Coordinates of C-alpha atoms (C1' of nucleotides) in Angstrom, one line a residue:
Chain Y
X1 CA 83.1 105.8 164.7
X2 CA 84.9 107.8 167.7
X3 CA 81.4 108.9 170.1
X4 CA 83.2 112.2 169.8
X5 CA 82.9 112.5 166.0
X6 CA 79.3 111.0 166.7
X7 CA 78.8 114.0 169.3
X8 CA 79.7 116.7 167.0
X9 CA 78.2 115.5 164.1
X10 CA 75.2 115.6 165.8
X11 CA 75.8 118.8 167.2
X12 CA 75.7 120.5 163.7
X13 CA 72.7 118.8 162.9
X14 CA 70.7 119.4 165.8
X15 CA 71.1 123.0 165.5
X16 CA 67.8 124.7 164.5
X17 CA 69.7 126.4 161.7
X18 CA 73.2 126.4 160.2
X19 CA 73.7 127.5 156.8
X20 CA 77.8 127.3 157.6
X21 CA 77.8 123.7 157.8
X22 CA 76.8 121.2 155.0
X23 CA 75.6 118.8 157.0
X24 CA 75.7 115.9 153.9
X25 CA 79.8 117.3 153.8
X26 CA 80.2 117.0 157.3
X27 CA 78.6 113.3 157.4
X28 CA 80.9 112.2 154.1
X29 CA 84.0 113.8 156.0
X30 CA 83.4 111.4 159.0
X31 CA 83.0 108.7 157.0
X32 CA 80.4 107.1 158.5
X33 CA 79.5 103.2 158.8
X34 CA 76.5 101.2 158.6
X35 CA 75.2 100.8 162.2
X36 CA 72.3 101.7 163.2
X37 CA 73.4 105.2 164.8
X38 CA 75.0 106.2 161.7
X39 CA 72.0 105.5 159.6
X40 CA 70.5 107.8 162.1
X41 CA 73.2 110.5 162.0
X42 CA 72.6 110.2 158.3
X43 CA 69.0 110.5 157.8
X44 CA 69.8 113.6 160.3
X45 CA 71.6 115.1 158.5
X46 CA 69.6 114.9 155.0
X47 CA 66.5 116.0 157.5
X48 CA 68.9 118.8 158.3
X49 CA 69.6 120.2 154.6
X50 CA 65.9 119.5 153.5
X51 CA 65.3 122.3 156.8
X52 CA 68.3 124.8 155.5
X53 CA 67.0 124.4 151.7
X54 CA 63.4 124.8 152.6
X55 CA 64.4 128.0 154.8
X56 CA 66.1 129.3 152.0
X57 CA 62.9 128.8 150.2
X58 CA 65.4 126.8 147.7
X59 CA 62.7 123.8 146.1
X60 CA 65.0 122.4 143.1
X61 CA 66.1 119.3 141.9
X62 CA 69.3 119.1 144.8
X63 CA 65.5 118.4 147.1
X64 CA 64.6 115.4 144.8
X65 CA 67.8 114.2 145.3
X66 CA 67.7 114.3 148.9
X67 CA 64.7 113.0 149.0
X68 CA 66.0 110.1 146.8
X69 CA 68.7 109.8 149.4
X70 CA 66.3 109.8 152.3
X71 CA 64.8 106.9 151.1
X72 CA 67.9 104.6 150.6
X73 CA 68.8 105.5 154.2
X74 CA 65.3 104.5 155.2
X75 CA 65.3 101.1 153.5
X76 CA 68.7 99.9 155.4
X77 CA 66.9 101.2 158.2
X78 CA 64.0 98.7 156.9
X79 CA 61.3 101.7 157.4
X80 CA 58.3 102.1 155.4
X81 CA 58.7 105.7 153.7
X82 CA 55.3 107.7 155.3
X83 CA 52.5 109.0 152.5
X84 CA 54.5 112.8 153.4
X85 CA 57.8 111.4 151.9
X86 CA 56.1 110.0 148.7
X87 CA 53.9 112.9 148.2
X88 CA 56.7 115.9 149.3
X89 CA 58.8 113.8 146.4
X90 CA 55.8 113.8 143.9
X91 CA 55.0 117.4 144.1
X92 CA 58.8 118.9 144.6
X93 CA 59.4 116.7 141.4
X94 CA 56.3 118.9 139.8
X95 CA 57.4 121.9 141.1
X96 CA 60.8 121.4 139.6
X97 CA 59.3 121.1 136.2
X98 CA 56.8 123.9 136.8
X99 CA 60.0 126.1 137.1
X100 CA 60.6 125.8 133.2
X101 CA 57.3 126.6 131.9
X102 CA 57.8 130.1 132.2
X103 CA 57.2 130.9 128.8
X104 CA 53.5 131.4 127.3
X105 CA 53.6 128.5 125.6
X106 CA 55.7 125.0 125.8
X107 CA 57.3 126.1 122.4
X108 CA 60.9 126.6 124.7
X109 CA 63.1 123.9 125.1
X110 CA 63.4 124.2 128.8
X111 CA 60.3 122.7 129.8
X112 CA 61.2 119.6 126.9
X113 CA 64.0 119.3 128.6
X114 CA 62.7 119.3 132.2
X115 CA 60.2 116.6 131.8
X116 CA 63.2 114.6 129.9
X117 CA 65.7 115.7 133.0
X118 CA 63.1 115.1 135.8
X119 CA 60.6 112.4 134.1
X120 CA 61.7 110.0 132.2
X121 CA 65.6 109.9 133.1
X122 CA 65.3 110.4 136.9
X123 CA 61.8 108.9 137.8
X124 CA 62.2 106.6 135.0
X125 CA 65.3 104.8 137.2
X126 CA 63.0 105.3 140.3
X127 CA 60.4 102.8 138.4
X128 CA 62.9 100.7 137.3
X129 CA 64.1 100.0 141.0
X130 CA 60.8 99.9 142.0
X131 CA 61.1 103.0 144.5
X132 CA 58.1 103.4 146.9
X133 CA 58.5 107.3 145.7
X134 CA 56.4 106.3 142.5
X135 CA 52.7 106.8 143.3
X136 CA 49.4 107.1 141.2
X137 CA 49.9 110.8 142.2
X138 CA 53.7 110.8 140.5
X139 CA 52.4 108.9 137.4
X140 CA 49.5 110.8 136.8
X141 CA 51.6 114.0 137.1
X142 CA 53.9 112.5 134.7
X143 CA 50.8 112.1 132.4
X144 CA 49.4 115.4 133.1
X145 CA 53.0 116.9 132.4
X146 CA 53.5 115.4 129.1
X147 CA 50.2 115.8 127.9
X148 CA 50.5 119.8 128.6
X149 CA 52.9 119.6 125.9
X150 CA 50.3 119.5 123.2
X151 CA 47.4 120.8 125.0
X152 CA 48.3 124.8 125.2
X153 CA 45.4 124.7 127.7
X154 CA 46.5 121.9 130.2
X155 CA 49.6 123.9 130.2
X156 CA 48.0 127.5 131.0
X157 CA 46.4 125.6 133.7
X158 CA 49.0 123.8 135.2
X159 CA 51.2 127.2 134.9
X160 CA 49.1 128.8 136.9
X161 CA 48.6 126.7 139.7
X162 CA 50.8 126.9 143.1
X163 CA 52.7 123.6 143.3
X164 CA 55.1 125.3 145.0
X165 CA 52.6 125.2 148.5
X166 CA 51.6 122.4 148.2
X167 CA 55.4 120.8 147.8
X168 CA 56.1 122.8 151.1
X169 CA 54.0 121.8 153.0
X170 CA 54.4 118.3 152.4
X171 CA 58.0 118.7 152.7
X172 CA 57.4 120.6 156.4
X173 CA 55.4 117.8 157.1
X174 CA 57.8 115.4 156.5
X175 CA 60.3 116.9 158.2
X176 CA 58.1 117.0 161.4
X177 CA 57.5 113.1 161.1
X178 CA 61.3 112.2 160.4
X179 CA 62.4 114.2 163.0
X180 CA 60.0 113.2 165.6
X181 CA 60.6 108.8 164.1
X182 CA 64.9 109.4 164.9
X183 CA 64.5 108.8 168.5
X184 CA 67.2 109.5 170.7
X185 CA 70.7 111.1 170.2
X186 CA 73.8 109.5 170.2
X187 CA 75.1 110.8 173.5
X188 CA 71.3 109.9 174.8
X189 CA 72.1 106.1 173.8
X190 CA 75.5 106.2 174.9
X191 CA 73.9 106.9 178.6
X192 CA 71.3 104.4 178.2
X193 CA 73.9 101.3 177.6
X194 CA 76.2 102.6 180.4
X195 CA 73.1 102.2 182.8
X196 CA 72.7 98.7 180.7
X197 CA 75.3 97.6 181.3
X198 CA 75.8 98.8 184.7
X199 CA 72.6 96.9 185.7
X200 CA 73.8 93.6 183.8
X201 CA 77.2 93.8 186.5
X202 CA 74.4 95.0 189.4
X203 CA 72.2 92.3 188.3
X204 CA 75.2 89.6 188.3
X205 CA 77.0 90.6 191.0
X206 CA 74.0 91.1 193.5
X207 CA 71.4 89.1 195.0
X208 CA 69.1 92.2 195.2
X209 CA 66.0 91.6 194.4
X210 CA 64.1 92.7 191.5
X211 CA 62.3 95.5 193.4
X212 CA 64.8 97.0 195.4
X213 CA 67.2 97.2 192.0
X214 CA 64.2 99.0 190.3
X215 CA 63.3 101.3 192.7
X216 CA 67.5 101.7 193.0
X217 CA 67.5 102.9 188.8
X218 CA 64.3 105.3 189.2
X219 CA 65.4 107.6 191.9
X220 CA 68.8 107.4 190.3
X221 CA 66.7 108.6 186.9
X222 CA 64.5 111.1 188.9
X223 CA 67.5 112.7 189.9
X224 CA 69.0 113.1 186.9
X225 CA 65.8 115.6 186.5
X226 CA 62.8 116.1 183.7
X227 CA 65.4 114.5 181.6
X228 CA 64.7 112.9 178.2
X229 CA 65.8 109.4 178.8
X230 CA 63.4 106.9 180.2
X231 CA 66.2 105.0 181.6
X232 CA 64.6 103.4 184.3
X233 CA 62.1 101.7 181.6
X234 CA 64.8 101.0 179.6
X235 CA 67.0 99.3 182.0
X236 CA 63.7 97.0 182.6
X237 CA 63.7 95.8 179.5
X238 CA 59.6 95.9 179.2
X239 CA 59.0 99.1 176.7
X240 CA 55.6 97.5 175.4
X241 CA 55.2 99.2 172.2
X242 CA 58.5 100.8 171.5
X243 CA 56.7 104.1 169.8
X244 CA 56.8 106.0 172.9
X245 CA 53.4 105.8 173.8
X246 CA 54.3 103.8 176.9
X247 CA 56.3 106.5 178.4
X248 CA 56.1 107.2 182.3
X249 CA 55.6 110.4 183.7
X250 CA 59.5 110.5 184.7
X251 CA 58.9 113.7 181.6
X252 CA 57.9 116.8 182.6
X253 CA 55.9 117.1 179.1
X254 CA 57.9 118.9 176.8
X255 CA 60.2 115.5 176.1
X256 CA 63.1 116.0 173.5
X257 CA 61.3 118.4 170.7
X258 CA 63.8 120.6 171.4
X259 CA 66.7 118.2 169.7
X260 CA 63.0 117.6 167.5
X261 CA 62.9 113.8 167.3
X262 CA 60.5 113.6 169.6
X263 CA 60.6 111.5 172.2
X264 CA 60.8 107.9 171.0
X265 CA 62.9 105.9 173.0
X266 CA 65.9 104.1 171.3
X267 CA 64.7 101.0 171.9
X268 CA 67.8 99.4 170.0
X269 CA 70.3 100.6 173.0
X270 CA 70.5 96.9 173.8
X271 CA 70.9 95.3 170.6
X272 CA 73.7 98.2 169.8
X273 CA 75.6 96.9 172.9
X274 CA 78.6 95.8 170.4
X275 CA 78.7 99.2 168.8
X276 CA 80.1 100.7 172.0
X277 CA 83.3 102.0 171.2
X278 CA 86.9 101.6 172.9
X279 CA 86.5 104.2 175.9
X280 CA 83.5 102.3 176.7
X281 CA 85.3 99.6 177.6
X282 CA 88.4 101.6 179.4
X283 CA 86.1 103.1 181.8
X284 CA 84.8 99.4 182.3
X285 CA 86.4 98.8 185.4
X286 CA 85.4 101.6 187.3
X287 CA 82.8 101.9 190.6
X288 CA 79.2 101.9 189.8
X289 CA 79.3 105.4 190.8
X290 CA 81.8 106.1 188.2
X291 CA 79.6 105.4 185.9
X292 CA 76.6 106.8 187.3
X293 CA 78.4 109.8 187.2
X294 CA 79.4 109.6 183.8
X295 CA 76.2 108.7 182.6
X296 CA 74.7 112.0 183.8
X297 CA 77.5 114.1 182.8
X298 CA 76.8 112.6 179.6
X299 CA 73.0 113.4 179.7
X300 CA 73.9 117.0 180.8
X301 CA 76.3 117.7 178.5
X302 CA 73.2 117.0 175.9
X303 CA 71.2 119.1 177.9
X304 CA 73.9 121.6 178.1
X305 CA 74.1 121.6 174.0
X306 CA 70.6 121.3 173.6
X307 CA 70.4 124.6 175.4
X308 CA 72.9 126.4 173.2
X309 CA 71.1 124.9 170.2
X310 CA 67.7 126.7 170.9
X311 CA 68.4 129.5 173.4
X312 CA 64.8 129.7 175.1
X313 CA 65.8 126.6 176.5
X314 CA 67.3 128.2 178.9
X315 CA 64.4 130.3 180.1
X316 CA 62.9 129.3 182.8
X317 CA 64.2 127.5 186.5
X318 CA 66.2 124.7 187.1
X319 CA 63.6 122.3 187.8
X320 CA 65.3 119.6 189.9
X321 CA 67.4 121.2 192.9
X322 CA 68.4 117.4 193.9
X323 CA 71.8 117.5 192.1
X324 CA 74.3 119.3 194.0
X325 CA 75.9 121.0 191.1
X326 CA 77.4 124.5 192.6
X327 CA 75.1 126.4 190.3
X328 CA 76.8 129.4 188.7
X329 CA 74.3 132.0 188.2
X330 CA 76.2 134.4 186.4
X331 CA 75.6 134.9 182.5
X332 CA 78.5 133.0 180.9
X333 CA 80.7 135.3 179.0
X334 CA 79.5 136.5 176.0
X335 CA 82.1 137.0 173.5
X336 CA 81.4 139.1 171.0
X337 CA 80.1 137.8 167.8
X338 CA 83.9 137.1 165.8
X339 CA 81.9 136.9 162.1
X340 CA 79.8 139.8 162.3
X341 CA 76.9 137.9 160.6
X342 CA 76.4 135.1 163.1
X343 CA 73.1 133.2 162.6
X344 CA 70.7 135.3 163.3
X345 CA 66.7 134.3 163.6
X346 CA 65.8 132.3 166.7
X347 CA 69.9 131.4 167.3
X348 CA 71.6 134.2 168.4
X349 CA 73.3 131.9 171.1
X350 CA 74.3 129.4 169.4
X351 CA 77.6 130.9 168.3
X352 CA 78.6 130.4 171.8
X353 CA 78.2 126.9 171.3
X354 CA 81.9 126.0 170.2
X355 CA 83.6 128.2 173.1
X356 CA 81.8 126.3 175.9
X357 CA 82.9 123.5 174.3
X358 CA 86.1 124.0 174.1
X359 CA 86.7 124.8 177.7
X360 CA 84.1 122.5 179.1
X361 CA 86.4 121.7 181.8
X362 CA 85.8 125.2 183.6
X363 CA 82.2 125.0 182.4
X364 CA 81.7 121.6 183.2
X365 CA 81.2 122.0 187.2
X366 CA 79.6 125.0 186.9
X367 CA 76.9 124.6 184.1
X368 CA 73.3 125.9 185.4
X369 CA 70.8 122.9 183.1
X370 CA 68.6 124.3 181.1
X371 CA 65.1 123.7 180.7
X372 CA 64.0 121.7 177.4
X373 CA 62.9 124.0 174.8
X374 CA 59.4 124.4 172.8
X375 CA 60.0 123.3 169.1
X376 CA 60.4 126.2 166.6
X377 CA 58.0 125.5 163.9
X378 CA 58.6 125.9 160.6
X379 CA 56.3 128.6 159.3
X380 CA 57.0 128.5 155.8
X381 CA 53.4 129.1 154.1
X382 CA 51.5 132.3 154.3
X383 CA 48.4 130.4 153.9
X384 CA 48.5 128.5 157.4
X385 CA 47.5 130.2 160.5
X386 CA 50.5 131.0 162.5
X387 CA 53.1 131.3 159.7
X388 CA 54.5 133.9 158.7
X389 CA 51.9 136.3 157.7
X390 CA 50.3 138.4 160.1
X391 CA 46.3 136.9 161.7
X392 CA 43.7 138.7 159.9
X393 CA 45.6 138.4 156.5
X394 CA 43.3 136.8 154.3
X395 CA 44.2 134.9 151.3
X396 CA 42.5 136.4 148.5
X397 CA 39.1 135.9 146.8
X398 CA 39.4 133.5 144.3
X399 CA 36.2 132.6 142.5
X400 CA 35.6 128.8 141.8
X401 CA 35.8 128.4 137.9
X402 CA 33.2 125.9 136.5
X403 CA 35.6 123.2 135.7
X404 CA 36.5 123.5 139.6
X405 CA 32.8 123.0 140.7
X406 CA 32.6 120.4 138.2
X407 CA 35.5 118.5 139.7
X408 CA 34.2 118.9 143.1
X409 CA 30.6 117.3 141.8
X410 CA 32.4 114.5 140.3
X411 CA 34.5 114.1 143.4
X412 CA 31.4 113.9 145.8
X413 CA 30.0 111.6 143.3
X414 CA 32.9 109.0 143.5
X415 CA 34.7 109.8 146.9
X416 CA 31.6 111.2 149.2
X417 CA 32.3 114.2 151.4
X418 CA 35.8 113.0 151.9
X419 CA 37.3 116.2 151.0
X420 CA 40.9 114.8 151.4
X421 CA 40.4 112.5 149.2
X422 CA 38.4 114.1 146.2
X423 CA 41.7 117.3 146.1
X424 CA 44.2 114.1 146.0
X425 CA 41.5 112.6 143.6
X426 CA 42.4 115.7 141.2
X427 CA 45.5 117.7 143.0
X428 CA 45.8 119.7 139.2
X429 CA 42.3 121.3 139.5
X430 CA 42.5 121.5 143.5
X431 CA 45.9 122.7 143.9
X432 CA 44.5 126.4 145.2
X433 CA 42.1 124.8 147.1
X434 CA 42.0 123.4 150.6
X435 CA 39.5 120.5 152.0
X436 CA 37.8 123.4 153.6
X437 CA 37.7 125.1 150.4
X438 CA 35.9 122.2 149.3
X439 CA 33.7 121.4 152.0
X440 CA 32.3 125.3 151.9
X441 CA 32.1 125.6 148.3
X442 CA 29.9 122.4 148.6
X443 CA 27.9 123.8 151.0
X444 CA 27.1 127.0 149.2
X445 CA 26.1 124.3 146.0
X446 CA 23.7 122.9 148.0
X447 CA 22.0 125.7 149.9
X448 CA 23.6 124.5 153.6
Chain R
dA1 C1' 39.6 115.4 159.0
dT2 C1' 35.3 117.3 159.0
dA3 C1' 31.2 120.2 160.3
dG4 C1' 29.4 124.2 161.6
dG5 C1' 29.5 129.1 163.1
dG6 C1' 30.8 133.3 161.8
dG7 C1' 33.4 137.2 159.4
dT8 C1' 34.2 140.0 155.1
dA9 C1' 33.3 141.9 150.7
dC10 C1' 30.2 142.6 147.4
dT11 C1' 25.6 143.3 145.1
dA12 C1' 20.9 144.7 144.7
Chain Q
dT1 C1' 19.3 145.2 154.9
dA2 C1' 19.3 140.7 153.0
dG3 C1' 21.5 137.4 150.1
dT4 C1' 25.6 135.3 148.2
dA5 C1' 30.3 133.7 147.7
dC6 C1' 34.3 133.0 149.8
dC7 C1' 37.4 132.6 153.7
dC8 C1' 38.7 131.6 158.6
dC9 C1' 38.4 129.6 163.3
dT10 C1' 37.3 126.1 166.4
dA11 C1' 35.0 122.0 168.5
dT12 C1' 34.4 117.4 167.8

DNA sequence: ATAGGGGTACTA
DNA sequence: TAGTACCCCTAT
C-alpha cells in the first residue's frame, strides 16, 4: 500500500468526527493488505465508525457487526479481545433485542423474531466458531431473553431496564482501550524506520562508539521537540516492556491522545522493515541529513494534521524554539466554509484540513507546530459526572424494590462486598444500579 | 474499585 | 429537628 494512501486513510480516521466519510468504505476502496499497519488502519477505522455510530446515539445490529469485525481484525493481530469488547458485544446484542419488545406483552412477532435474528442465527455462528465474544454474561442473557417469552413478568422487567447505558458505556470504554492499544501512526512509523535504518548505515559505516552515536540520536530527537516518537529508544533497540511504560521523559506529558492511541510505541517498526515501500528505497541513497530531514518533516506533517484534526491543539506556544523554521505567525487563510454545514462540535477547523494539504508546498516552510491536544472525551451518558448533563443534575430517586435488596443480600452472601462483581453476578436486576448504588443501599441495610 | 463523608428530599 | 433513603463526590 502507497504510504500516501496509508497517510490519508489515516487522516479520515483520526479525525475526532467525520460523519462524511465511511471510514469501513474508505478502508475497502484502498484495498488494504494484511501487514501489520493495515490491520492497524483497519481496526482504526471500525474504532472510528463505532465513535460516529455511538455519537449518533445509533446502538443497532450494524454495532454487533462491527464488533464482530473488530474481533477478526484482533485475532490476525493475535490480541486477546479485553473484558470491554466482550461485554460492549453482550449488552449491544441485548439492547438490540430490547428494541423489539415495545409492545406490552411478547405476543408481537418482532421480539420472536429478534431473539431468532440476534440469538440463535447470529450468536449461534459466534458459538459455533468458538468466538471469545460468547460469555456467561451473553448466554445467560440469551436464557434470560428466551425465557421472558413465556414469563410476562421477566419481560415487564427486562422492558424496563436501561440496557441501552449500560451498552454505552461499555462501548466508550472500549473505544478508549482500542484507541489507546493502536500505537503509533503510520507516518509515525515511517519516521521511526528512516532513523532505523539510518542508524544501521551510521552503525556500519562508522566506528563511533556506542555512546557518542546515542547521545548523536537524542539531541537529534530533542530537537525534533515534545514530539510523540521515542525515537531515540527505539533506535536502541532496548524498549523493556513494549507497553509504554518504559517511556523517557523526551514527552512533555500529554503524548499522542490527541491522534487517541495513546502513546504506545510501535515496537514492530523493526520487524516491518520489509513493508517499507518503493520511495523508501529511492531516497536510499541520500545524505544522512536528507533523511534526517525527511524524517522530521515527516513527524511535523503528523503534527501539522494532528493539529487540524483537534483544533485546540493549536493553542498554546511553540514549545521548542531549536528548529529554525521561519515561523509564520499569521492566521492561515480561512476560507469560508464551501458546504455550509461543515462539522460542527469541537472541529470547526478541520475543514481546512484538505486545503493545507493540497498546497503543502507554500505551507510546508512556513507551518507554526502545534502543541499536542487534550483528548475529547466522549460524554455520552447523562449519568456520569462530566457528561453531558449539567453538575448538580441528579439522577432521580429510584426506590430499591424488594427483589433488588434481595439480590443484593444474595450477592454479599456469595461474592462479599465486591460490588462489581455481585451487579455482573445479576446485570438484569442491577442494570439501574451502580456499585455505589450497591455499596450505599448496603450500608443503609445494615445501619452503617 | 471501594469506603466514607456529605447533600437532598421526604416524613414525622 | 431528627431520622431515613437515596444519590454524589472524593480520597485511598
Amino acid at each position: 500500500m502507497e504510504v500516501i494512501d496509508q497517510w490519508v486513510a489515516e487522516f479520515f480516521l483520526l479525525r475526532q468526527h467525520n460523519p462524511r466519510a465511511s471510514p469501513i468504505n474508505l478502508i475497502s476502496a484502498l484495498k488494504l493488505g494484511d501487514s501489520s499497519d493495515c490491520i492497524k488502519l483497519k481496526i482504526s477505522s471500525v474504532l472510528r465508525d463505532i465513535s460516529n455510530s455511538l455519537i449518533r446515539g445509533t446502538i443497532d445490529e450494524g454495532m454487533l457487526d462491527l464488533l464482530e469485525i473488530l474481533e477478526k481484525l484482533l485475532l490476525q493481530q493475535h490480541s486477546l479481545l479485553m473484558d470491554s469488547h466482550k461485554s460492549a458485544y453482550c449488552w449491544t446484542a441485548t439492547e438490540c433485542t430490547l428494541r423489539f419488545m415495545w409492545p406490552m406483552f411478547a405476543s408481537d412477532g418482532l421480539f420472536t423474531d429478534a431473539l431468532e435474528r440476534i440469538w440463535t442465527k447470529r450468536i449461534g455462528i459466534l458459538k459455533e466458531s468458538g468466538s471469545d465474544l460468547v460469555t456467561c454474561d451473553l448466554l445467560k442473557w440469551e436464557s434470560d431473553l428466551k425465557k421472558a417469552l413465556g414469563d410476562p413478568e421477566l419481560y415487564q422487567r427486562i422492558r424496563e431496564t436501561n440496557i441501552r447505558y449500560t451498552a454505552i458505556s461499555f462501548l466508550t470504554q472500549l473505544l478508549k482501550e482500542q484507541w489507546a492499544l493502536l500505537g503509533s501512526s503510520s507516518l509515525e512509523s515511517v519516521a521511526q524506520r528512516r532513523f532505523l535504518k539510518r542508524k544501521a548505515v551510521n552503525v556500519e559505516g562508522d566506528v563511533v562508539d556506542n555512546r557518542g552515536d546515542q547521545s548523536d540520536v537524542d539531541e537529534s530527537t530533542r530537537r525534533f521537540g515534545s514530539d510523540t516518537i521515542d525515537i531515540a529508544n527505539e533506535a536502541r533497540g532496548e524498549r523493556e516492556d513494549g507497553n509504554g511504560i518504559g517511556r523517557d521523559n523526551a514527552n512533555d506529558g500529554e503524548g499522542m491522545e490527541c491522534l487517541e492511541n495513546d502513546g504506545i510505541d510501535n515496537v514492530n517498526a523493526a520487524d516491518e522493515e520489509h513493508t517499507v515501500s518503493a520511495q523508501d528505497q529511492e531516497h536510499e541513497p541520500s545524505l544522512d541529513k536528507g533523511d534526517e530531514m525527511a524524517a522530521r518533516e515527516l513527524k511535523e506533517y503528523l503534527v501539522e494534521i494532528q493539529g487540524h484534526i483537534d483544533p485546540s491543539t493549536r493553542q498554546g506556544e511553540e514549545p521548542n524554539s531549536a528548529i529554525d523554521h521561519s515561523v509564520d505567525v499569521t492566521p492561515p487563510p480561512t476560507r469560508v466554509n464551501r458546504t455550509g454545514t461543515g462539522c460542527q462540535d469541537h472541529n470547526e477547523a478541520s475543514d481546512n484540513v484538505n486545503e493545507k494539504g493540497s498546497d503543502s508546498q507554500e505551507t510546508w516552510s512556513s507551518r507554526v507546530r502545534p502543541r499536542r491536544p487534550t483528548p475529547v472525551t466522549l460524554s455520552v451518558s447523562p449519568l456520569k459526572k462530566g457528561g453531558l448533563a449539567k453538575p448538580h443534575v441528579r439522577r432521580p430517586k429510584k426506590f430499591w424494590k424488594p427483589e433488588e435488596v434481595e439480590a443484593l443480600r444474595e450477592g454479599v452472601k456469595e461474592y462479599g462486598k465486591s460490588w462489581k462483581d455481585i451487579k455482573n453476578g445479576n446485570p438484569t436486576v442491577f442494570a439501574e444500579r451502580t456499585e455505589v448504588d450497591l455499596k450505599d443501599k448496603w450500608r443503609n441495610l445494615v445501619g452503617g
